[in-house]
Coordinates of C-alpha atoms and ligand atoms in Angstrom, one line a residue:
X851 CA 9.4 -19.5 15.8
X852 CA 7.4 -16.3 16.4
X853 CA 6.2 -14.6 13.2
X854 CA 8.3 -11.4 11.8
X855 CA 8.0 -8.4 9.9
X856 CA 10.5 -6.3 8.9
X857 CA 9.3 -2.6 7.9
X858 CA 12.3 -0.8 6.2
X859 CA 12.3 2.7 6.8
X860 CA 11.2 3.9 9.8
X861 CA 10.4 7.6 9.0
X862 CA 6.2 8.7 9.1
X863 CA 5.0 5.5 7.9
X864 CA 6.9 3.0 8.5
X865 CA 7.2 3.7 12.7
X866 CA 3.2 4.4 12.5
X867 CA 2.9 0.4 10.6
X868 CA 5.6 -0.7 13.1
X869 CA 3.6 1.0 16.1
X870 CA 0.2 -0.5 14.6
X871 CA 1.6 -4.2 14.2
X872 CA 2.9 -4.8 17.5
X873 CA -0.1 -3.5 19.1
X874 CA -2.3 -6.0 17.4
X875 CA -0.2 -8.5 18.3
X876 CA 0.2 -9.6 14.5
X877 CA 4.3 -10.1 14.7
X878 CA 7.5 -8.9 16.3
X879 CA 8.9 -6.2 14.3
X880 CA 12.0 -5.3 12.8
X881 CA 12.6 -1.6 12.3
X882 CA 15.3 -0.9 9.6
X883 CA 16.8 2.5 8.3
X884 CA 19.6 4.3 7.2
X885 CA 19.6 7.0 9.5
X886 CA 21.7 6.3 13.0
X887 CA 19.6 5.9 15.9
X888 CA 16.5 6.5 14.6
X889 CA 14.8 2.6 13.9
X890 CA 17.0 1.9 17.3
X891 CA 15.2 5.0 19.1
X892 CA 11.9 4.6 17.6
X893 CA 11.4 1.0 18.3
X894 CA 12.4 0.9 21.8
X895 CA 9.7 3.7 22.7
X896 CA 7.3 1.5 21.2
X897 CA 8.7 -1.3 23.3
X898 CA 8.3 0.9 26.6
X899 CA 4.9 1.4 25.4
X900 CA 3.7 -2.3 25.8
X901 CA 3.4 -2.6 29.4
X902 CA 1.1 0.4 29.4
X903 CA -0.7 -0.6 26.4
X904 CA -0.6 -4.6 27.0
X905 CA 0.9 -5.9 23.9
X906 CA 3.6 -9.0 24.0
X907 CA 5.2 -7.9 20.3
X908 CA 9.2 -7.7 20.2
X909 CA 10.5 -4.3 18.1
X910 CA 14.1 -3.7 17.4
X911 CA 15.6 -1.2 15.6
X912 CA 18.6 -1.2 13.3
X913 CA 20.9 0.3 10.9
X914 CA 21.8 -3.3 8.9
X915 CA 19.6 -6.2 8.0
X916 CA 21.3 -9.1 10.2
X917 CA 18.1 -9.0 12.3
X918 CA 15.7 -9.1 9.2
X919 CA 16.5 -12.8 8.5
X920 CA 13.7 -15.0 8.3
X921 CA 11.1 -12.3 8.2
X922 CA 7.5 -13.4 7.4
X923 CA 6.8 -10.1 5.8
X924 CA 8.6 -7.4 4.8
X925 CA 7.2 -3.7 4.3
X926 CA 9.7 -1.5 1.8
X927 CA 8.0 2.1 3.0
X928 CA 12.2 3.5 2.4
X929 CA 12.5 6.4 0.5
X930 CA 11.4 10.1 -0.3
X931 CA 8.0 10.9 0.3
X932 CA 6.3 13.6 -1.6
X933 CA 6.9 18.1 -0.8
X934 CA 3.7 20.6 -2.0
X935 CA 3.8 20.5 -5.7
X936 CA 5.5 17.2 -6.5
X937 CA 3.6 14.0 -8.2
X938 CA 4.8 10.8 -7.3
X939 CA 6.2 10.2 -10.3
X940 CA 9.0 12.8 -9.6
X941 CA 10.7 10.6 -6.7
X942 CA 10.5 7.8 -9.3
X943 CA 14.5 8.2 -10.2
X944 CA 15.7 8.6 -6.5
X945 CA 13.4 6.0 -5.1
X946 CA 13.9 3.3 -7.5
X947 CA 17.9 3.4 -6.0
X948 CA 16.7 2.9 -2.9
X949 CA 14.0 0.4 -3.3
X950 CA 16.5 -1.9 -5.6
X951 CA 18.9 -1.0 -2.7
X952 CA 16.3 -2.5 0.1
X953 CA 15.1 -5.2 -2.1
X954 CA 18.5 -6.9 -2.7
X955 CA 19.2 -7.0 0.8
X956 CA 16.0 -8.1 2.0
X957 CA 16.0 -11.4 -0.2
X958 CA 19.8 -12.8 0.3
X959 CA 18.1 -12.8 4.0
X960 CA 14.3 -13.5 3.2
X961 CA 14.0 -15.8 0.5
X962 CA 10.9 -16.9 1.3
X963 CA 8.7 -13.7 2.6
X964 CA 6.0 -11.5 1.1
X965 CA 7.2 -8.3 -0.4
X966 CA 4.3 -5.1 0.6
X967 CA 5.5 -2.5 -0.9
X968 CA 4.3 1.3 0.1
X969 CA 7.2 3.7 -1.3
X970 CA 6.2 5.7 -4.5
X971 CA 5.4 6.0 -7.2
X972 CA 3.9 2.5 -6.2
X973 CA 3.2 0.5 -9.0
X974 CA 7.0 1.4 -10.7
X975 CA 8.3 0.8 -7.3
X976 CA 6.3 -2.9 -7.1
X977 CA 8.0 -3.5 -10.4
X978 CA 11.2 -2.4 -9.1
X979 CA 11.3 -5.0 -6.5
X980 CA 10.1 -8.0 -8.8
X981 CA 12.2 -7.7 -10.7
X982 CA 15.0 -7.2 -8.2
X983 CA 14.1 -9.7 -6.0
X984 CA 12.7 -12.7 -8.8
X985 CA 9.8 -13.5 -7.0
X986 CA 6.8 -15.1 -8.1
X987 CA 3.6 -12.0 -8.7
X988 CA 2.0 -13.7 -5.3
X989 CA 4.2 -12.4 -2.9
X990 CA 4.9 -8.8 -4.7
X991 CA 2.0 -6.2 -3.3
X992 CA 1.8 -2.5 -3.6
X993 CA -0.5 -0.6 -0.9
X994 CA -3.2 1.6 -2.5
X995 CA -6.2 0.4 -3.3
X996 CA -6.8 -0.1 0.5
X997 CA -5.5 3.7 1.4
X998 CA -7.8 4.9 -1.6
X999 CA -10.7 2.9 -0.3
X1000 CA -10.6 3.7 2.9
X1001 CA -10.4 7.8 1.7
X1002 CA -13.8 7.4 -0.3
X1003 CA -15.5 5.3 2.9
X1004 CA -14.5 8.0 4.8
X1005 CA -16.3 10.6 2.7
X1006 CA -19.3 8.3 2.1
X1007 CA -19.5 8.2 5.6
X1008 CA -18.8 11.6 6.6
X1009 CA -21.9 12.9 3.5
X1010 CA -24.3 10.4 4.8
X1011 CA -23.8 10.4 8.0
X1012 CA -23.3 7.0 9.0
X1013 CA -20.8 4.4 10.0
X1014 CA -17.9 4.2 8.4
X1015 CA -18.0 0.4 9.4
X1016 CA -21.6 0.3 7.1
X1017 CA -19.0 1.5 4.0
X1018 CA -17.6 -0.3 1.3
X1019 CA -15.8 1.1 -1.4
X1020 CA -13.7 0.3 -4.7
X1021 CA -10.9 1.9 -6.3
X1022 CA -8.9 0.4 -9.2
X1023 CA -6.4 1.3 -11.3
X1024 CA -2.8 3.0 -10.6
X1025 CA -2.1 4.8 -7.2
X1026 CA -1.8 7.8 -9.2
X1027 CA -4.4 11.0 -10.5
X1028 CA -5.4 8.5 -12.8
X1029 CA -7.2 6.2 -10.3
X1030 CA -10.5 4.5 -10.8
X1031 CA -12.9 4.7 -7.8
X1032 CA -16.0 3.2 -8.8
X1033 CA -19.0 4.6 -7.7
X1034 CA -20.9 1.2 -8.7
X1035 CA -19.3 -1.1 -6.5
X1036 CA -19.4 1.5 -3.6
X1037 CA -22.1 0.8 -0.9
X1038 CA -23.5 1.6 2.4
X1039 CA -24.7 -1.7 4.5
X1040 CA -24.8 -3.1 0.7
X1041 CA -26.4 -0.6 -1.1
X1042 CA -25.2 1.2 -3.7
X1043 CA -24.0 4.8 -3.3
X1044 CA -26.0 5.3 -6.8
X1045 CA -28.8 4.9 -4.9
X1046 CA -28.3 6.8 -1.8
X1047 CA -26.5 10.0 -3.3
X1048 CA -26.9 12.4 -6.5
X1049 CA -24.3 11.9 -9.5
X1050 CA -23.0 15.5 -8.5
X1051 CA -22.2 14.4 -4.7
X1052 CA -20.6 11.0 -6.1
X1053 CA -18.5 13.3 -8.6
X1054 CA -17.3 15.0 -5.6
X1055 CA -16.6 12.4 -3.4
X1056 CA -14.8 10.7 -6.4
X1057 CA -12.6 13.7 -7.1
X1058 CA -11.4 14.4 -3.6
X1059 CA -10.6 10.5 -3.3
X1060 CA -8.9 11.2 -6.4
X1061 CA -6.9 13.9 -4.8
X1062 CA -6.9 12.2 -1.4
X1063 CA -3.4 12.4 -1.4
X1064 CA -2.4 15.7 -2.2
X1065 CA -5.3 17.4 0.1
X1066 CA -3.1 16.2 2.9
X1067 CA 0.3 16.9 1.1
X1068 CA -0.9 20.4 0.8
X1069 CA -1.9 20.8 4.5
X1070 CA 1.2 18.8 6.0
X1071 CA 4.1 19.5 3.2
X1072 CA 4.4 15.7 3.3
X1073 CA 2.5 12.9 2.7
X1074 CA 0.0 11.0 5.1
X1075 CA 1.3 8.3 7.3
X1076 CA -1.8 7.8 9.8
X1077 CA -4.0 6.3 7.1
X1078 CA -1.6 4.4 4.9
X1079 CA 0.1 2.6 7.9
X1080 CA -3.8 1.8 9.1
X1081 CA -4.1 0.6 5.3
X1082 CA -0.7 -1.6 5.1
X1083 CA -1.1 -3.2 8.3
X1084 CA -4.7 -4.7 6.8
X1085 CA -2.7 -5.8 4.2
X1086 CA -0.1 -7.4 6.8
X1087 CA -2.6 -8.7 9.0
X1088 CA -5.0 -10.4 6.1
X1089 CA -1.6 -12.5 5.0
X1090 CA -0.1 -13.4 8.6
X1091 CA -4.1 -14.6 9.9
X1092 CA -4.9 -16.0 6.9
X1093 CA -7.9 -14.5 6.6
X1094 CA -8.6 -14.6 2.7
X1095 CA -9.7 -11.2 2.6
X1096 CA -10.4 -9.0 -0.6
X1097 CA -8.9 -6.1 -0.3
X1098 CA -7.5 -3.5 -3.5
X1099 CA -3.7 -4.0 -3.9
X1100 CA -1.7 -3.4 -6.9
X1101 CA -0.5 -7.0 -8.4
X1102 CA 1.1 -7.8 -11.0
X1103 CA -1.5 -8.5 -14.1
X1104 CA -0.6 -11.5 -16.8
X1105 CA -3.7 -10.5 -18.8
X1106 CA -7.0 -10.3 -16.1
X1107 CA -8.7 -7.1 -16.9
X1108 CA -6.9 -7.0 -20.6
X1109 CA -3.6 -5.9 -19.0
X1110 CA -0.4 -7.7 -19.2
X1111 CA 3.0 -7.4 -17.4
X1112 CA 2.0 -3.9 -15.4
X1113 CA 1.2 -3.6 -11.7
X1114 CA -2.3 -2.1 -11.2
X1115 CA -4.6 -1.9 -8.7
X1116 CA -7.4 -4.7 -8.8
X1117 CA -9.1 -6.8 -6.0
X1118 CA -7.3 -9.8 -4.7
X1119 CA -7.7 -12.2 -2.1
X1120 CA -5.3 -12.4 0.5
X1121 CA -4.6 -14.4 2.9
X1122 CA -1.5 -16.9 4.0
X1123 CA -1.1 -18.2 0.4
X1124 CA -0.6 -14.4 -0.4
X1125 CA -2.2 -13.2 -3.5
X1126 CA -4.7 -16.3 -3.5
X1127 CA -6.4 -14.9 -6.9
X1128 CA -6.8 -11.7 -8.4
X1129 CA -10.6 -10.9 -9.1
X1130 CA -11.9 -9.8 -12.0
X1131 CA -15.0 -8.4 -11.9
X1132 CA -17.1 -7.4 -15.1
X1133 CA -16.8 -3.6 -15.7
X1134 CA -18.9 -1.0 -17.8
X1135 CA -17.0 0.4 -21.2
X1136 CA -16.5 3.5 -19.4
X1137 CA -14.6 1.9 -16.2
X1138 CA -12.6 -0.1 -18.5
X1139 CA -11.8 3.2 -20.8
X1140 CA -10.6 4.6 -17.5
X1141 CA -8.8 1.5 -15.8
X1142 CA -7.0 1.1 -19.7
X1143 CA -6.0 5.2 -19.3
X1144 CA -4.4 4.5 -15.8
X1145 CA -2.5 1.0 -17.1
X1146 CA -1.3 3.1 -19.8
X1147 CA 0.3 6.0 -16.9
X1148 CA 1.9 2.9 -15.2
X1149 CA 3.0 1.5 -18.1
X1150 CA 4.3 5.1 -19.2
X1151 CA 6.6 4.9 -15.5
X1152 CA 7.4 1.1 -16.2
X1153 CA 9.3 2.2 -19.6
X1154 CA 11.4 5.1 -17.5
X1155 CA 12.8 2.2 -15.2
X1156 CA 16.7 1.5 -15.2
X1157 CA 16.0 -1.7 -13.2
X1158 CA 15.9 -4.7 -15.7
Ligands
NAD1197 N1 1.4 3.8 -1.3 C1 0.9 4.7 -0.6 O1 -0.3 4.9 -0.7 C2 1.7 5.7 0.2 C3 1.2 6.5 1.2 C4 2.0 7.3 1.9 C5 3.3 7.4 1.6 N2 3.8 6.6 0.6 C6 5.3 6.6 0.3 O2 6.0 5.9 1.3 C7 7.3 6.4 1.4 C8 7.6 6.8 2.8 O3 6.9 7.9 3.3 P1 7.1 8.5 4.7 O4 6.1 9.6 4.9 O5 7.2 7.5 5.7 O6 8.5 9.2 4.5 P2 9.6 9.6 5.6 O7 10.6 10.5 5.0 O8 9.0 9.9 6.9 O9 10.3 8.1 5.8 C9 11.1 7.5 4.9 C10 12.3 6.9 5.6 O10 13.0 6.1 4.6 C11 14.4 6.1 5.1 N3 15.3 5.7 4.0 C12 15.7 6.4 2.9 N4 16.5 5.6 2.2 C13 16.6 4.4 2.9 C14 17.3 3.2 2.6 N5 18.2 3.1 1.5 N6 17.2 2.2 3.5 C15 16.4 2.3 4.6 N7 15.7 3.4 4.8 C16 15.8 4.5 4.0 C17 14.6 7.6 5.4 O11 15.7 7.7 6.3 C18 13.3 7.9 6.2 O12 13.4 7.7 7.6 C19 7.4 7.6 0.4 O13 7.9 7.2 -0.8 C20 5.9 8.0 0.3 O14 5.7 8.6 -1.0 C21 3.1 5.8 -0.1

Protein backbone atom coordinates (compact mmCIF):
# COMPACT_ATOMS: atom_id res chain seq x y z
CA UNK A 1 0.00 0.00 0.00
CA UNK A 2 1.41 3.44 -0.99
CA UNK A 3 2.09 5.79 1.91
CA UNK A 4 -0.63 8.73 2.73
CA UNK A 5 -0.93 11.91 4.15
CA UNK A 6 -3.86 13.66 4.77
CA UNK A 7 -3.34 17.65 5.20
CA UNK A 8 -6.78 19.10 6.57
CA UNK A 9 -7.31 22.42 5.46
CA UNK A 10 -6.27 23.34 2.31
CA UNK A 11 -6.20 27.16 2.59
CA UNK A 12 -2.26 29.06 2.39
CA UNK A 13 -0.59 26.29 4.15
CA UNK A 14 -2.01 23.45 3.89
CA UNK A 15 -2.15 23.48 -0.38
CA UNK A 16 1.62 24.88 -0.21
CA UNK A 17 2.49 21.35 2.30
CA UNK A 18 0.20 19.40 -0.06
CA UNK A 19 1.99 20.96 -3.23
CA UNK A 20 5.57 20.37 -1.42
CA UNK A 21 4.83 16.63 -0.54
CA UNK A 22 3.83 15.28 -3.71
CA UNK A 23 6.68 16.82 -5.46
CA UNK A 24 9.19 15.11 -3.29
CA UNK A 25 7.53 12.13 -3.90
CA UNK A 26 7.18 11.55 0.02
CA UNK A 27 3.24 10.30 -0.24
CA UNK A 28 0.00 10.58 -2.05
CA UNK A 29 -1.96 13.30 -0.49
CA UNK A 30 -5.30 13.81 0.76
CA UNK A 31 -6.53 17.39 0.67
CA UNK A 32 -9.49 17.93 3.15
CA UNK A 33 -11.66 21.13 3.83
CA UNK A 34 -14.82 22.54 4.58
CA UNK A 35 -15.07 24.79 1.86
CA UNK A 36 -16.88 23.21 -1.55
CA UNK A 37 -14.60 22.80 -4.28
CA UNK A 38 -11.72 24.21 -2.97
CA UNK A 39 -9.37 20.82 -1.66
CA UNK A 40 -11.19 19.22 -4.95
CA UNK A 41 -9.88 22.25 -7.14
CA UNK A 42 -6.64 22.73 -5.49
CA UNK A 43 -5.55 19.26 -5.64
CA UNK A 44 -6.26 18.49 -9.08
CA UNK A 45 -4.11 21.56 -10.38
CA UNK A 46 -1.44 20.07 -8.50
CA UNK A 47 -2.14 16.79 -10.18
CA UNK A 48 -1.95 18.45 -13.78
CA UNK A 49 1.22 19.80 -12.59
CA UNK A 50 3.02 16.33 -12.31
CA UNK A 51 3.62 15.62 -15.82
CA UNK A 52 5.31 18.88 -16.20
CA UNK A 53 7.13 18.76 -13.04
CA UNK A 54 7.78 14.76 -13.01
CA UNK A 55 6.37 13.64 -9.79
CA UNK A 56 4.21 10.10 -9.54
CA UNK A 57 2.25 11.42 -6.13
CA UNK A 58 -1.75 10.93 -6.17
CA UNK A 59 -3.71 14.25 -4.56
CA UNK A 60 -7.37 14.30 -4.09
CA UNK A 61 -9.43 16.74 -2.74
CA UNK A 62 -12.49 16.46 -0.52
CA UNK A 63 -15.10 17.88 1.48
CA UNK A 64 -15.48 14.48 4.01
CA UNK A 65 -12.86 12.17 5.37
CA UNK A 66 -13.93 8.79 3.64
CA UNK A 67 -10.68 9.16 1.62
CA UNK A 68 -8.41 9.98 4.82
CA UNK A 69 -8.63 6.30 6.00
CA UNK A 70 -5.43 4.69 6.65
CA UNK A 71 -3.40 7.83 6.34
CA UNK A 72 0.33 7.55 7.46
CA UNK A 73 0.31 11.10 8.51
CA UNK A 74 -2.06 13.56 9.11
CA UNK A 75 -1.29 17.46 9.01
CA UNK A 76 -4.31 19.56 11.05
CA UNK A 77 -3.19 23.21 9.41
CA UNK A 78 -7.57 23.82 9.65
CA UNK A 79 -8.52 26.84 11.10
CA UNK A 80 -8.18 30.81 11.28
CA UNK A 81 -4.95 32.11 10.74
CA UNK A 82 -3.89 35.34 12.24
CA UNK A 83 -5.17 39.46 10.66
CA UNK A 84 -2.56 42.64 11.59
CA UNK A 85 -2.89 43.12 15.27
CA UNK A 86 -3.97 39.71 16.49
CA UNK A 87 -1.66 37.21 18.74
CA UNK A 88 -2.17 33.73 18.36
CA UNK A 89 -3.66 33.34 21.35
CA UNK A 90 -6.80 35.21 20.12
CA UNK A 91 -7.87 32.35 17.62
CA UNK A 92 -7.39 30.02 20.64
CA UNK A 93 -11.38 29.83 21.33
CA UNK A 94 -12.46 29.40 17.54
CA UNK A 95 -9.66 27.11 16.60
CA UNK A 96 -9.80 24.77 19.46
CA UNK A 97 -13.71 23.95 17.79
CA UNK A 98 -12.26 23.17 14.85
CA UNK A 99 -9.19 21.36 15.70
CA UNK A 100 -11.27 18.93 18.29
CA UNK A 101 -13.68 18.95 15.20
CA UNK A 102 -10.73 17.56 12.75
CA UNK A 103 -9.17 15.55 15.33
CA UNK A 104 -12.20 13.31 16.08
CA UNK A 105 -12.69 12.60 12.62
CA UNK A 106 -9.33 11.89 11.75
CA UNK A 107 -8.85 9.02 14.37
CA UNK A 108 -12.27 6.92 13.99
CA UNK A 109 -10.40 6.72 10.37
CA UNK A 110 -6.61 6.77 11.41
CA UNK A 111 -6.07 5.07 14.43
CA UNK A 112 -2.81 4.42 13.86
CA UNK A 113 -1.12 7.77 12.21
CA UNK A 114 1.08 10.63 13.38
CA UNK A 115 -0.71 13.67 14.34
CA UNK A 116 1.60 17.16 12.96
CA UNK A 117 -0.16 19.74 14.06
CA UNK A 118 0.37 23.53 12.49
CA UNK A 119 -2.91 25.50 13.45
CA UNK A 120 -2.46 28.10 16.33
CA UNK A 121 -1.93 28.94 18.94
CA UNK A 122 0.26 25.70 18.57
CA UNK A 123 1.12 24.29 21.62
CA UNK A 124 -2.87 24.62 23.05
CA UNK A 125 -3.86 23.34 19.72
CA UNK A 126 -1.20 20.07 20.23
CA UNK A 127 -2.92 19.72 23.44
CA UNK A 128 -6.23 19.95 21.93
CA UNK A 129 -5.70 17.03 19.73
CA UNK A 130 -4.16 14.66 22.52
CA UNK A 131 -6.40 14.86 24.34
CA UNK A 132 -9.03 14.51 21.70
CA UNK A 133 -7.60 11.86 19.92
CA UNK A 134 -5.83 9.62 23.23
CA UNK A 135 -2.72 9.14 21.63
CA UNK A 136 0.44 8.26 23.09
CA UNK A 137 2.93 11.97 23.24
CA UNK A 138 5.04 10.10 20.23
CA UNK A 139 2.75 10.61 17.58
CA UNK A 140 1.34 14.23 18.72
CA UNK A 141 3.80 17.08 17.06
CA UNK A 142 3.38 20.81 16.79
CA UNK A 143 5.35 22.69 13.89
CA UNK A 144 7.53 25.56 15.22
CA UNK A 145 10.72 25.10 16.27
CA UNK A 146 11.53 24.12 12.62
CA UNK A 147 9.68 27.46 11.05
CA UNK A 148 11.51 29.44 13.97
CA UNK A 149 14.79 27.91 13.07
CA UNK A 150 14.74 28.18 9.71
CA UNK A 151 13.76 32.25 10.30
CA UNK A 152 17.04 32.78 12.42
CA UNK A 153 19.34 30.59 9.67
CA UNK A 154 17.93 32.79 7.32
CA UNK A 155 19.11 35.91 9.00
CA UNK A 156 22.41 34.33 10.08
CA UNK A 157 22.86 33.80 6.65
CA UNK A 158 21.65 36.81 5.06
CA UNK A 159 24.28 39.13 8.05
CA UNK A 160 27.16 36.99 7.26
CA UNK A 161 26.86 36.36 4.06
CA UNK A 162 27.00 32.82 3.58
CA UNK A 163 25.08 29.72 2.90
CA UNK A 164 22.16 29.16 4.48
CA UNK A 165 22.97 25.34 4.00
CA UNK A 166 26.43 26.32 6.41
CA UNK A 167 23.49 27.47 9.25
CA UNK A 168 22.26 25.83 12.17
CA UNK A 169 20.05 27.23 14.57
CA UNK A 170 17.96 26.54 17.81
CA UNK A 171 14.90 27.81 19.14
CA UNK A 172 13.04 26.45 22.11
CA UNK A 173 10.28 27.17 24.02
CA UNK A 174 6.49 28.00 23.00
CA UNK A 175 5.71 29.14 19.32
CA UNK A 176 4.75 32.32 20.82
CA UNK A 177 6.60 36.08 21.70
CA UNK A 178 7.89 34.16 24.33
CA UNK A 179 10.23 31.91 22.26
CA UNK A 180 13.82 30.94 23.14
CA UNK A 181 16.30 31.11 20.25
CA UNK A 182 19.49 30.41 21.55
CA UNK A 183 22.24 32.12 20.27
CA UNK A 184 24.67 29.30 21.85
CA UNK A 185 23.62 26.50 19.99
CA UNK A 186 23.48 28.60 16.74
CA UNK A 187 26.39 28.02 14.28
CA UNK A 188 27.78 28.55 10.91
CA UNK A 189 29.65 25.29 9.36
CA UNK A 190 29.87 24.46 13.35
CA UNK A 191 30.84 27.50 14.75
CA UNK A 192 29.15 29.37 17.06
CA UNK A 193 27.38 32.63 16.05
CA UNK A 194 29.03 34.00 19.49
CA UNK A 195 32.04 33.88 17.73
CA UNK A 196 31.34 35.15 14.37
CA UNK A 197 28.89 38.12 15.32
CA UNK A 198 28.73 41.03 18.16
CA UNK A 199 26.08 40.47 21.10
CA UNK A 200 24.23 43.58 19.56
CA UNK A 201 23.84 41.83 15.90
CA UNK A 202 22.78 38.38 17.80
CA UNK A 203 20.15 40.62 19.85
CA UNK A 204 18.88 41.67 16.56
CA UNK A 205 18.81 38.62 14.75
CA UNK A 206 17.12 37.08 18.01
CA UNK A 207 14.36 39.72 18.15
CA UNK A 208 13.33 39.66 14.58
CA UNK A 209 13.23 35.71 14.84
CA UNK A 210 11.29 36.52 17.76
CA UNK A 211 8.89 38.49 15.69
CA UNK A 212 9.42 36.38 12.55
CA UNK A 213 5.94 35.94 12.41
CA UNK A 214 4.34 39.06 12.69
CA UNK A 215 6.98 40.94 10.23
CA UNK A 216 5.16 38.91 7.57
CA UNK A 217 1.64 39.23 9.20
CA UNK A 218 2.18 42.94 9.03
CA UNK A 219 3.23 42.97 5.32
CA UNK A 220 0.65 40.21 4.01
CA UNK A 221 -2.43 40.79 6.63
CA UNK A 222 -2.09 36.97 7.05
CA UNK A 223 0.24 34.71 8.19
CA UNK A 224 3.14 32.95 6.15
CA UNK A 225 2.52 29.79 4.38
CA UNK A 226 5.79 29.46 2.02
CA UNK A 227 8.09 28.89 4.98
CA UNK A 228 5.88 26.88 7.40
CA UNK A 229 4.73 24.41 4.72
CA UNK A 230 8.79 24.18 3.76
CA UNK A 231 9.05 23.58 7.67
CA UNK A 232 6.15 20.86 8.13
CA UNK A 233 6.93 18.88 5.19
CA UNK A 234 10.72 18.35 7.06
CA UNK A 235 8.74 17.24 9.72
CA UNK A 236 6.64 14.85 7.28
CA UNK A 237 9.48 13.72 5.43
CA UNK A 238 11.96 13.00 8.59
CA UNK A 239 8.94 10.49 9.91
CA UNK A 240 7.82 8.77 6.42
CA UNK A 241 12.08 8.14 5.49
CA UNK A 242 12.86 7.34 8.68
CA UNK A 243 15.56 9.46 8.77
CA UNK A 244 16.08 10.08 12.74
CA UNK A 245 16.52 13.60 12.30
CA UNK A 246 16.69 16.31 15.20
CA UNK A 247 14.63 18.79 14.39
CA UNK A 248 12.67 21.57 17.08
CA UNK A 249 8.94 20.42 17.45
CA UNK A 250 6.78 21.11 20.27
CA UNK A 251 6.11 17.53 22.25
CA UNK A 252 4.57 16.82 24.91
CA UNK A 253 7.10 17.13 28.18
CA UNK A 254 6.57 14.40 31.26
CA UNK A 255 9.30 16.26 33.18
CA UNK A 256 12.68 16.73 30.56
CA UNK A 257 13.76 20.25 30.91
CA UNK A 258 11.73 20.48 34.53
CA UNK A 259 8.44 20.79 32.69
CA UNK A 260 5.59 18.43 33.06
CA UNK A 261 2.28 17.90 31.17
CA UNK A 262 2.72 21.10 28.66
CA UNK A 263 3.70 21.02 24.94
CA UNK A 264 6.85 23.05 24.35
CA UNK A 265 9.28 23.28 21.94
CA UNK A 266 12.45 21.10 22.56
CA UNK A 267 14.64 18.95 20.15
CA UNK A 268 13.49 15.58 19.27
CA UNK A 269 14.53 12.89 17.04
CA UNK A 270 12.26 11.93 14.43
CA UNK A 271 12.11 9.49 12.37
CA UNK A 272 9.55 6.33 11.57
CA UNK A 273 9.21 5.46 15.30
CA UNK A 274 8.04 9.19 15.56
CA UNK A 275 9.14 11.11 18.46
CA UNK A 276 12.21 8.64 19.02
CA UNK A 277 13.42 10.72 22.16
CA UNK A 278 13.18 14.14 23.19
CA UNK A 279 16.70 15.77 23.81
CA UNK A 280 17.67 17.46 26.59
CA UNK A 281 20.41 19.42 26.35
CA UNK A 282 22.12 21.23 29.37
CA UNK A 283 21.18 24.94 29.40
CA UNK A 284 22.66 28.19 31.17
CA UNK A 285 20.35 29.70 34.20
CA UNK A 286 19.36 32.37 31.97
CA UNK A 287 17.99 29.92 29.04
CA UNK A 288 16.24 28.02 31.52
CA UNK A 289 14.73 31.35 33.24
CA UNK A 290 13.50 32.03 29.77
CA UNK A 291 12.36 28.46 28.53
CA UNK A 292 10.43 28.28 32.33
CA UNK A 293 8.76 32.00 31.33
CA UNK A 294 7.55 30.51 27.93
CA UNK A 295 6.19 27.01 29.64
CA UNK A 296 4.51 29.18 32.03
CA UNK A 297 2.61 31.25 28.63
CA UNK A 298 1.63 27.74 27.44
CA UNK A 299 0.69 26.59 30.48
CA UNK A 300 -1.33 29.97 30.94
CA UNK A 301 -3.38 28.83 27.24
CA UNK A 302 -3.49 25.10 28.52
CA UNK A 303 -5.77 26.28 31.66
CA UNK A 304 -8.18 28.47 29.09
CA UNK A 305 -8.95 25.01 27.18
CA UNK A 306 -12.68 23.63 27.24
CA UNK A 307 -11.24 20.34 25.74
CA UNK A 308 -10.80 17.86 28.67
N1 LIG B 1 2.71 26.62 13.57
C1 LIG B 1 3.13 27.59 12.78
O1 LIG B 1 4.28 27.95 12.81
C2 LIG B 1 2.16 28.23 11.81
C3 LIG B 1 2.63 28.95 10.71
C4 LIG B 1 1.71 29.50 9.81
C5 LIG B 1 0.34 29.34 10.04
N2 LIG B 1 -0.07 28.67 11.15
C6 LIG B 1 -1.50 28.47 11.43
O2 LIG B 1 -2.01 27.51 10.52
C7 LIG B 1 -3.40 27.73 10.33
C8 LIG B 1 -3.70 27.82 8.82
O3 LIG B 1 -3.10 28.96 8.27
P1 LIG B 1 -3.37 29.33 6.74
O4 LIG B 1 -2.57 30.52 6.45
O5 LIG B 1 -3.27 28.13 5.88
O6 LIG B 1 -4.93 29.75 6.83
P2 LIG B 1 -5.99 29.74 5.63
O7 LIG B 1 -7.14 30.56 6.08
O8 LIG B 1 -5.35 30.04 4.34
O9 LIG B 1 -6.44 28.19 5.60
C9 LIG B 1 -7.13 27.58 6.63
C10 LIG B 1 -8.13 26.63 5.99
O10 LIG B 1 -8.76 25.87 7.03
C11 LIG B 1 -10.06 25.61 6.56
N3 LIG B 1 -10.93 25.16 7.64
C12 LIG B 1 -11.54 25.91 8.60
N4 LIG B 1 -12.27 25.11 9.39
C13 LIG B 1 -12.12 23.84 8.94
C14 LIG B 1 -12.62 22.59 9.35
N5 LIG B 1 -13.46 22.47 10.40
N6 LIG B 1 -12.27 21.49 8.64
C15 LIG B 1 -11.44 21.59 7.57
N7 LIG B 1 -10.92 22.76 7.15
C16 LIG B 1 -11.26 23.87 7.82
C17 LIG B 1 -10.50 26.93 5.95
O11 LIG B 1 -11.62 26.74 5.09
C18 LIG B 1 -9.25 27.34 5.21
O12 LIG B 1 -9.24 26.91 3.86
C19 LIG B 1 -3.72 29.00 11.12
O13 LIG B 1 -4.25 28.67 12.40
C20 LIG B 1 -2.37 29.68 11.25
O14 LIG B 1 -2.32 30.54 12.36
C21 LIG B 1 0.81 28.12 12.03
Amino acid sequence: MKTKVTVVGSGNVGATLAQRIAEKELADVVLVDIIEGVPQGKSLDMLEAAPVEGFDAKLIGSNNYEKTGSSDVVVITAGLPRKPGMSRDDLLWKNEEIVAGVTSEIVKRSPHCILIVVSNPLDAMCEVARRVSGFPRERVIGMAGVLDSARMRSFIALELEVSVENTHAFVLGGHGDTMVPLPRFSSVAGIPITELLSKEKIHSIVERTRNGGAEIVNLLKTSAWYAPSAATAEMVEAILRDKKKILPCAAYLTGEYGIKDLFVGVPVKLGAKRIEKVIEIALTDDEKAQLAKSADAVRELFEKLKTK
